[in-house]
XYZ file of N, CA and C in Angstrom:
483
model
N -1.882 -19.018 -109.682
C -1.935 -20.148 -108.791
C -0.397 -20.255 -108.552
N 0.542 -20.253 -109.430
C 1.734 -20.586 -109.353
C 2.522 -19.486 -108.380
N 2.240 -18.205 -108.532
C 2.249 -16.811 -107.817
C 2.249 -17.412 -106.096
N 0.893 -17.627 -106.077
C 0.520 -17.895 -104.617
C 1.228 -18.947 -104.262
N 1.657 -20.244 -104.827
C 2.222 -21.480 -104.323
C 3.758 -20.823 -104.091
N 4.345 -19.967 -105.069
C 5.654 -19.635 -104.802
C 5.770 -18.618 -103.493
N 4.633 -18.004 -103.181
C 4.682 -17.275 -102.056
C 4.380 -18.088 -100.765
N 3.578 -19.003 -100.887
C 3.527 -19.843 -99.450
C 5.011 -20.509 -99.444
N 5.682 -21.063 -100.393
C 6.819 -21.863 -100.259
C 8.160 -20.784 -99.860
N 7.917 -19.645 -100.218
C 8.952 -18.789 -99.611
C 8.758 -18.503 -97.968
N 7.306 -18.905 -97.660
C 7.187 -18.763 -96.087
C 7.395 -20.241 -95.260
N 7.854 -21.007 -96.122
C 8.174 -22.254 -95.678
C 6.710 -23.133 -95.619
N 6.092 -22.604 -96.235
C 4.751 -23.647 -96.031
C 4.263 -24.432 -97.426
N 3.998 -25.625 -97.340
C 3.479 -26.454 -98.365
C 2.122 -26.329 -98.856
N 1.942 -25.870 -100.065
C 0.386 -25.510 -100.340
C -0.500 -26.903 -99.863
N -0.039 -28.071 -100.186
C -0.763 -29.245 -99.647
C -0.610 -29.711 -98.351
N 0.158 -28.694 -97.536
C 0.241 -29.130 -96.006
C 0.365 -28.035 -95.003
N -0.283 -27.000 -95.290
C -0.587 -25.759 -94.301
C -0.877 -26.237 -92.858
N -0.038 -25.932 -91.885
C -0.377 -26.130 -90.546
C -0.717 -24.623 -89.932
N -0.467 -23.609 -90.461
C -0.857 -22.363 -89.617
C -1.462 -21.509 -90.427
N -2.763 -21.277 -90.008
C -4.189 -20.608 -90.723
C -3.332 -19.032 -90.694
N -2.722 -18.683 -89.846
C -2.360 -17.191 -89.956
C -1.272 -17.038 -90.979
N -0.293 -17.575 -90.984
C 0.708 -17.765 -91.900
C -0.040 -17.964 -93.474
N -0.790 -18.978 -93.747
C -1.492 -19.229 -94.898
C -2.271 -17.861 -95.333
N -3.133 -16.951 -94.173
C -3.527 -15.804 -94.509
C -2.605 -14.615 -94.735
N -1.496 -14.258 -94.124
C -0.373 -13.364 -94.427
C 0.186 -13.659 -95.742
N 0.103 -14.932 -96.305
C 0.564 -15.430 -97.803
C -0.597 -14.827 -98.598
N -1.574 -15.241 -98.287
C -2.746 -14.839 -99.090
C -3.043 -13.244 -99.312
N -2.724 -12.440 -98.183
C -2.681 -11.184 -98.384
C -1.422 -10.499 -99.124
N -0.506 -11.219 -99.200
C 0.661 -10.660 -100.023
C 0.252 -11.044 -101.519
N -0.221 -12.512 -102.049
C -0.816 -12.522 -103.214
C -1.604 -11.636 -103.662
N -2.812 -11.404 -102.880
C -3.619 -10.340 -103.125
C -3.100 -9.028 -103.546
N -1.992 -8.389 -103.363
C -1.234 -7.223 -103.726
C -0.491 -7.092 -104.912
N -0.519 -8.372 -105.515
C 0.149 -8.589 -106.911
C -0.634 -8.531 -108.078
N -0.651 -7.229 -108.953
C -1.240 -7.271 -110.024
C -1.311 -8.538 -111.001
N -2.461 -8.590 -111.485
C -2.434 -9.595 -112.558
C -2.803 -8.974 -113.902
N -2.268 -9.369 -114.997
C -2.464 -8.805 -116.039
C -3.449 -9.352 -117.041
N -4.187 -8.531 -117.668
C -5.347 -9.301 -118.707
C -6.607 -9.589 -117.891
N -7.102 -8.795 -116.835
C -8.058 -9.125 -116.342
C -8.846 -7.652 -116.356
N -10.117 -7.798 -115.963
C -11.032 -6.529 -116.202
C -10.799 -5.703 -114.785
N -10.794 -4.658 -115.094
C -10.633 -3.373 -113.888
C -11.318 -3.888 -112.769
N -10.632 -3.014 -111.688
C -11.488 -3.507 -110.502
C -12.785 -2.750 -110.171
N -13.043 -1.557 -110.979
C -14.324 -1.268 -111.197
C -15.306 -1.888 -111.688
N -14.911 -2.922 -112.432
C -15.986 -4.108 -113.280
C -15.433 -5.539 -112.557
N -15.384 -5.395 -111.393
C -15.219 -6.538 -110.581
C -14.138 -7.671 -111.144
N -13.046 -6.961 -111.506
C -12.213 -7.668 -112.126
C -11.328 -8.889 -111.431
N -11.242 -8.058 -110.239
C -10.237 -8.687 -109.067
C -10.908 -8.779 -107.436
N -11.324 -9.896 -107.034
C -11.922 -9.884 -105.977
C -11.544 -11.126 -105.111
N -11.804 -10.968 -103.978
C -11.446 -12.113 -102.945
C -12.366 -12.419 -101.888
N -12.482 -13.506 -101.335
C -13.344 -13.903 -100.410
C -12.847 -15.085 -99.587
N -13.329 -15.063 -98.277
C -13.174 -16.282 -97.397
C -14.700 -17.101 -97.159
N -14.502 -18.305 -97.446
C -15.681 -18.974 -97.183
C -15.138 -20.249 -96.311
N -16.307 -20.777 -95.672
C -16.457 -21.957 -94.572
C -17.546 -22.874 -94.691
N -17.338 -23.801 -94.390
C -18.845 -24.958 -94.349
C -17.939 -26.481 -94.522
N -18.735 -27.088 -94.956
C -18.695 -28.422 -95.182
C -19.142 -28.869 -96.607
N -18.369 -29.213 -97.513
C -18.694 -29.610 -98.729
C -18.279 -31.006 -99.149
N -19.076 -31.532 -100.055
C -19.050 -33.147 -100.520
C -17.711 -33.181 -100.958
N -17.092 -32.123 -101.726
C -15.721 -32.544 -102.351
C -14.833 -32.606 -101.275
N -15.030 -32.410 -100.167
C -13.711 -32.412 -99.295
C -14.601 -33.359 -98.000
N -15.048 -34.492 -98.632
C -15.833 -35.327 -97.580
C -16.581 -34.857 -96.340
N -17.222 -33.695 -96.512
C -18.194 -33.066 -95.529
C -17.282 -32.795 -94.221
N -16.003 -32.329 -94.462
C -15.040 -32.010 -93.287
C -15.305 -30.511 -93.217
N -15.241 -30.253 -91.995
C -14.805 -28.388 -91.934
C -14.086 -27.711 -92.532
N -14.438 -26.777 -93.388
C -13.112 -26.350 -93.994
C -13.230 -24.599 -93.894
N -12.368 -24.153 -94.339
C -11.935 -22.482 -94.494
C -11.302 -22.575 -95.679
N -11.787 -21.437 -96.807
C -10.746 -21.234 -97.859
C -10.808 -19.574 -98.138
N -9.552 -19.413 -98.724
C -9.375 -18.257 -99.178
C -8.971 -18.297 -100.744
N -9.994 -17.264 -101.294
C -10.057 -17.415 -102.831
C -10.113 -15.968 -103.059
N -9.511 -16.048 -104.564
C -9.163 -14.719 -105.314
C -9.617 -15.131 -106.336
N -10.906 -14.201 -106.962
C -11.583 -14.386 -108.123
C -11.257 -13.261 -109.402
N -10.495 -13.903 -110.569
C -10.202 -12.873 -111.401
C -11.258 -12.854 -112.647
N -11.840 -12.014 -113.186
C -12.251 -11.805 -114.685
C -11.395 -11.599 -115.785
N -11.165 -12.666 -116.168
C -10.324 -12.571 -117.502
C -10.703 -12.027 -118.645
N -10.183 -10.971 -119.302
C -10.406 -10.440 -120.493
C -9.868 -10.968 -121.359
N -10.791 -11.899 -122.180
C -10.337 -12.748 -123.454
C -10.025 -12.391 -124.798
N -10.207 -10.861 -124.731
C -10.338 -10.043 -125.772
C -11.362 -10.558 -127.113
N -12.138 -11.108 -126.735
C -13.209 -11.317 -127.755
C -13.876 -10.172 -128.016
N -14.760 -10.445 -128.916
C -16.026 -9.218 -129.280
C -16.569 -8.780 -128.236
N -16.019 -7.725 -127.662
C -16.759 -6.885 -126.294
C -17.999 -6.357 -126.775
N -18.017 -6.092 -128.083
C -19.276 -5.290 -128.472
C -20.730 -6.517 -128.823
N -20.412 -7.693 -128.705
C -21.482 -8.622 -128.378
C -22.047 -8.335 -127.216
N -23.364 -8.307 -127.333
C -24.389 -7.927 -126.073
C -24.106 -9.045 -125.174
N -23.972 -10.414 -125.524
C -23.967 -11.394 -124.415
C -22.277 -11.538 -124.367
N -21.496 -10.651 -124.127
C -20.253 -10.892 -124.159
C -19.693 -10.790 -122.539
N -18.941 -11.692 -121.841
C -18.792 -11.821 -120.421
C -17.355 -12.011 -120.536
N -16.780 -11.845 -119.186
C -15.319 -12.285 -119.011
C -15.425 -13.595 -118.659
N -13.993 -14.328 -118.799
C -14.126 -15.716 -118.154
C -13.549 -15.480 -116.785
N -14.460 -16.225 -115.693
C -14.039 -16.130 -114.352
C -13.242 -17.320 -113.836
N -12.330 -17.022 -113.043
C -11.238 -17.987 -112.674
C -10.924 -17.882 -111.253
N -10.786 -18.678 -110.355
C -10.497 -18.715 -108.896
C -9.293 -19.371 -108.639
N -8.556 -18.844 -107.870
C -7.590 -19.264 -107.249
C -7.784 -19.411 -105.826
N -7.852 -20.954 -105.225
C -8.441 -21.065 -103.832
C -7.621 -22.019 -103.240
N -7.402 -21.302 -102.017
C -6.624 -22.515 -100.853
C -7.576 -22.899 -100.062
N -7.843 -23.977 -99.851
C -8.642 -24.831 -99.069
C -7.963 -25.285 -97.824
N -8.315 -24.967 -96.602
C -8.011 -25.692 -95.569
C -8.957 -26.662 -94.821
N -8.875 -27.856 -94.791
C -9.655 -28.780 -93.840
C -9.207 -29.235 -92.698
N -10.238 -29.398 -91.766
C -9.903 -29.481 -90.340
C -10.679 -30.597 -89.869
N -10.098 -31.269 -88.664
C -10.892 -32.461 -88.104
C -12.318 -31.707 -87.256
N -12.803 -32.722 -87.080
C -14.240 -32.368 -86.502
C -13.860 -31.956 -85.155
N -14.508 -31.098 -84.484
C -14.308 -30.298 -83.194
C -15.578 -29.654 -82.671
N -15.662 -29.938 -81.296
C -17.103 -29.137 -80.759
C -17.178 -27.867 -80.924
N -15.688 -27.047 -80.953
C -15.946 -25.522 -81.081
C -16.683 -25.119 -82.343
N -16.465 -25.944 -83.459
C -17.212 -25.637 -84.650
C -17.849 -26.664 -85.191
N -18.762 -27.445 -84.323
C -19.601 -28.336 -85.034
C -20.618 -27.726 -85.550
N -21.187 -26.595 -84.991
C -22.384 -25.952 -85.786
C -21.989 -24.865 -86.861
N -20.658 -25.193 -87.432
C -20.423 -24.007 -88.289
C -21.312 -23.891 -89.588
N -22.050 -24.647 -89.801
C -23.316 -24.447 -91.102
C -24.364 -23.633 -90.598
N -24.509 -23.345 -89.205
C -25.657 -22.767 -88.797
C -25.492 -21.189 -88.711
N -24.326 -20.616 -88.826
C -24.018 -19.090 -89.046
C -25.041 -18.277 -89.797
N -25.938 -18.843 -90.626
C -26.733 -18.183 -91.625
C -26.182 -17.554 -92.620
N -24.743 -17.719 -92.896
C -24.223 -17.844 -94.302
C -22.690 -18.360 -94.297
N -22.027 -18.472 -95.032
C -21.054 -19.484 -95.397
C -19.893 -18.612 -95.988
N -19.835 -17.286 -96.101
C -18.792 -16.530 -96.609
C -18.614 -15.141 -96.302
N -17.644 -14.518 -96.442
C -17.713 -12.714 -96.047
C -18.419 -12.238 -97.348
N -18.751 -12.628 -98.399
C -19.035 -12.050 -99.508
C -17.658 -11.434 -100.211
N -17.721 -11.250 -101.345
C -16.557 -10.797 -102.096
C -16.199 -9.307 -102.075
N -14.976 -9.044 -102.017
C -14.521 -7.776 -101.751
C -13.766 -7.121 -102.948
N -13.905 -6.218 -103.705
C -13.049 -5.721 -105.063
C -12.331 -4.601 -104.597
N -11.742 -4.081 -103.682
C -10.948 -3.080 -103.079
C -9.732 -3.053 -103.924
N -9.210 -1.811 -104.625
C -7.914 -2.108 -105.154
C -6.674 -2.534 -104.356
N -5.995 -2.866 -105.113
C -4.622 -3.665 -104.583
C -3.842 -1.728 -104.028
N -3.141 -2.340 -102.733
C -2.708 -1.311 -102.085
C -3.303 -1.035 -100.760
N -3.489 0.174 -100.200
C -3.964 0.205 -98.911
C -5.347 -0.079 -99.016
N -6.149 0.191 -100.072
C -7.547 -0.019 -99.768
C -7.780 -1.843 -99.619
N -6.925 -2.140 -100.157
C -6.961 -3.748 -99.996
C -6.645 -4.328 -98.855
N -5.532 -3.759 -98.050
C -4.878 -4.239 -97.021
C -5.997 -3.794 -95.792
N -6.733 -2.574 -95.925
C -7.814 -2.276 -95.020
C -8.965 -3.282 -95.271
N -9.304 -3.550 -96.317
C -10.560 -4.775 -96.602
C -9.948 -6.132 -95.783
N -8.715 -6.453 -96.043
C -8.215 -7.490 -95.549
C -8.610 -7.731 -93.843
N -8.055 -6.570 -93.307
C -8.438 -6.433 -91.744
C -9.610 -6.155 -91.380
N -10.498 -5.544 -92.219
C -11.973 -5.647 -92.015
C -12.599 -7.439 -92.060
N -12.112 -7.893 -93.218
C -12.627 -9.265 -93.391
C -12.164 -10.204 -92.038
N -11.084 -9.839 -91.535
C -10.521 -10.861 -90.514
C -11.178 -10.434 -89.058
N -11.436 -9.282 -89.131
C -12.615 -8.951 -88.104
C -13.652 -9.773 -87.835
N -14.274 -9.475 -88.978
C -15.778 -10.184 -89.643
C -15.574 -11.690 -89.083
N -14.343 -12.111 -89.342
C -14.435 -13.765 -89.141
C -14.369 -14.058 -87.391
N -13.379 -12.978 -87.016
C -13.040 -13.353 -85.457
C -14.406 -13.066 -84.682
N -15.521 -12.384 -85.420
C -16.558 -11.971 -84.580
C -17.430 -13.020 -84.473
N -17.032 -14.585 -85.160
C -17.666 -15.799 -84.779
C -16.785 -16.622 -83.963
N -17.239 -17.102 -82.763
C -16.300 -17.816 -82.190
C -16.152 -19.280 -82.941
N -16.975 -19.724 -83.378
C -16.738 -20.764 -84.119
C -15.606 -20.664 -85.288
N -15.534 -19.778 -86.203
C -14.620 -19.160 -87.121
C -13.339 -18.960 -86.626
N -13.347 -18.216 -85.186
C -12.360 -18.069 -84.411
C -11.343 -19.118 -84.041
N -12.165 -20.108 -83.558
C -11.462 -21.294 -82.830
C -10.979 -21.998 -84.206
N -11.617 -22.200 -85.052
C -11.049 -22.859 -86.294
C -9.950 -22.225 -86.807
N -9.929 -21.091 -86.912
C -8.651 -20.172 -87.401
C -7.411 -20.478 -86.720
N -7.595 -20.633 -85.389
C -6.547 -21.105 -84.445
C -6.066 -22.386 -84.228
N -6.780 -23.251 -84.828
C -6.430 -24.835 -85.078
C -5.594 -25.071 -86.443
N -5.030 -26.493 -86.233
C -4.394 -26.839 -87.353
C -4.871 -27.538 -88.200
N -4.984 -27.120 -89.522
C -5.617 -27.856 -90.477
C -4.926 -29.377 -90.558
N -5.766 -30.327 -90.807
C -5.469 -31.596 -91.150
C -4.771 -32.089 -92.692
N -5.522 -31.107 -93.614
C -4.759 -31.270 -94.873
C -5.089 -29.687 -95.663
N -4.560 -29.399 -96.729
C -4.932 -28.277 -97.584
C -4.689 -28.737 -99.023
N -5.145 -27.528 -99.845
C -4.908 -27.644 -101.180
C -5.139 -26.498 -102.025
N -4.294 -26.301 -103.019
C -4.315 -25.061 -103.657
C -4.767 -25.332 -105.166
N -5.952 -24.627 -105.581
C -6.405 -24.806 -107.147
C -6.868 -23.864 -107.731
N -6.558 -23.833 -108.965
C -7.146 -22.952 -109.997
C -8.250 -23.370 -110.663
N -9.412 -22.909 -110.736
C -10.691 -23.621 -111.379
C -11.406 -22.395 -112.185
N -11.990 -22.644 -113.329
C -12.759 -21.845 -113.717
C -14.222 -21.906 -112.792
N -14.798 -20.608 -112.747
C -15.698 -20.258 -111.955
C -17.161 -19.776 -112.638
N -18.151 -20.008 -111.951
C -19.448 -19.194 -112.503
C -19.575 -19.462 -114.146
């Protein structure tokens, strides 16, 4: 999380006061290209990313977009144990927006995320990010939200699943 916060700040973006979704996306893309030690390999879904949208109780049911990186941490415990699982951690930048008719029906899109992508760091990940962005742009509600200014934001590291 500290690395992502540093990248945001290098771009003059405060993690708790993001005003430009494109700039935050570019910082997220840079963050996704940084190798993280101690995680499962990509082929084991060790390092993935996702964009999610919707209204959630933890943000007062305000319209939101979030950029997340999911990491499967290899805690070096007994991998021979048949019940062994890595620990999953998610670094997430959540962008909260004011109500607007352009995205009032955001919860009716049929899904609330792009699905996780686990492409390798480098050119494959860059291509996957471009594809994810085109997917988002294909929905007028999400495209309108992307061009709007968030009212607030937050960066968090939380244990997932």
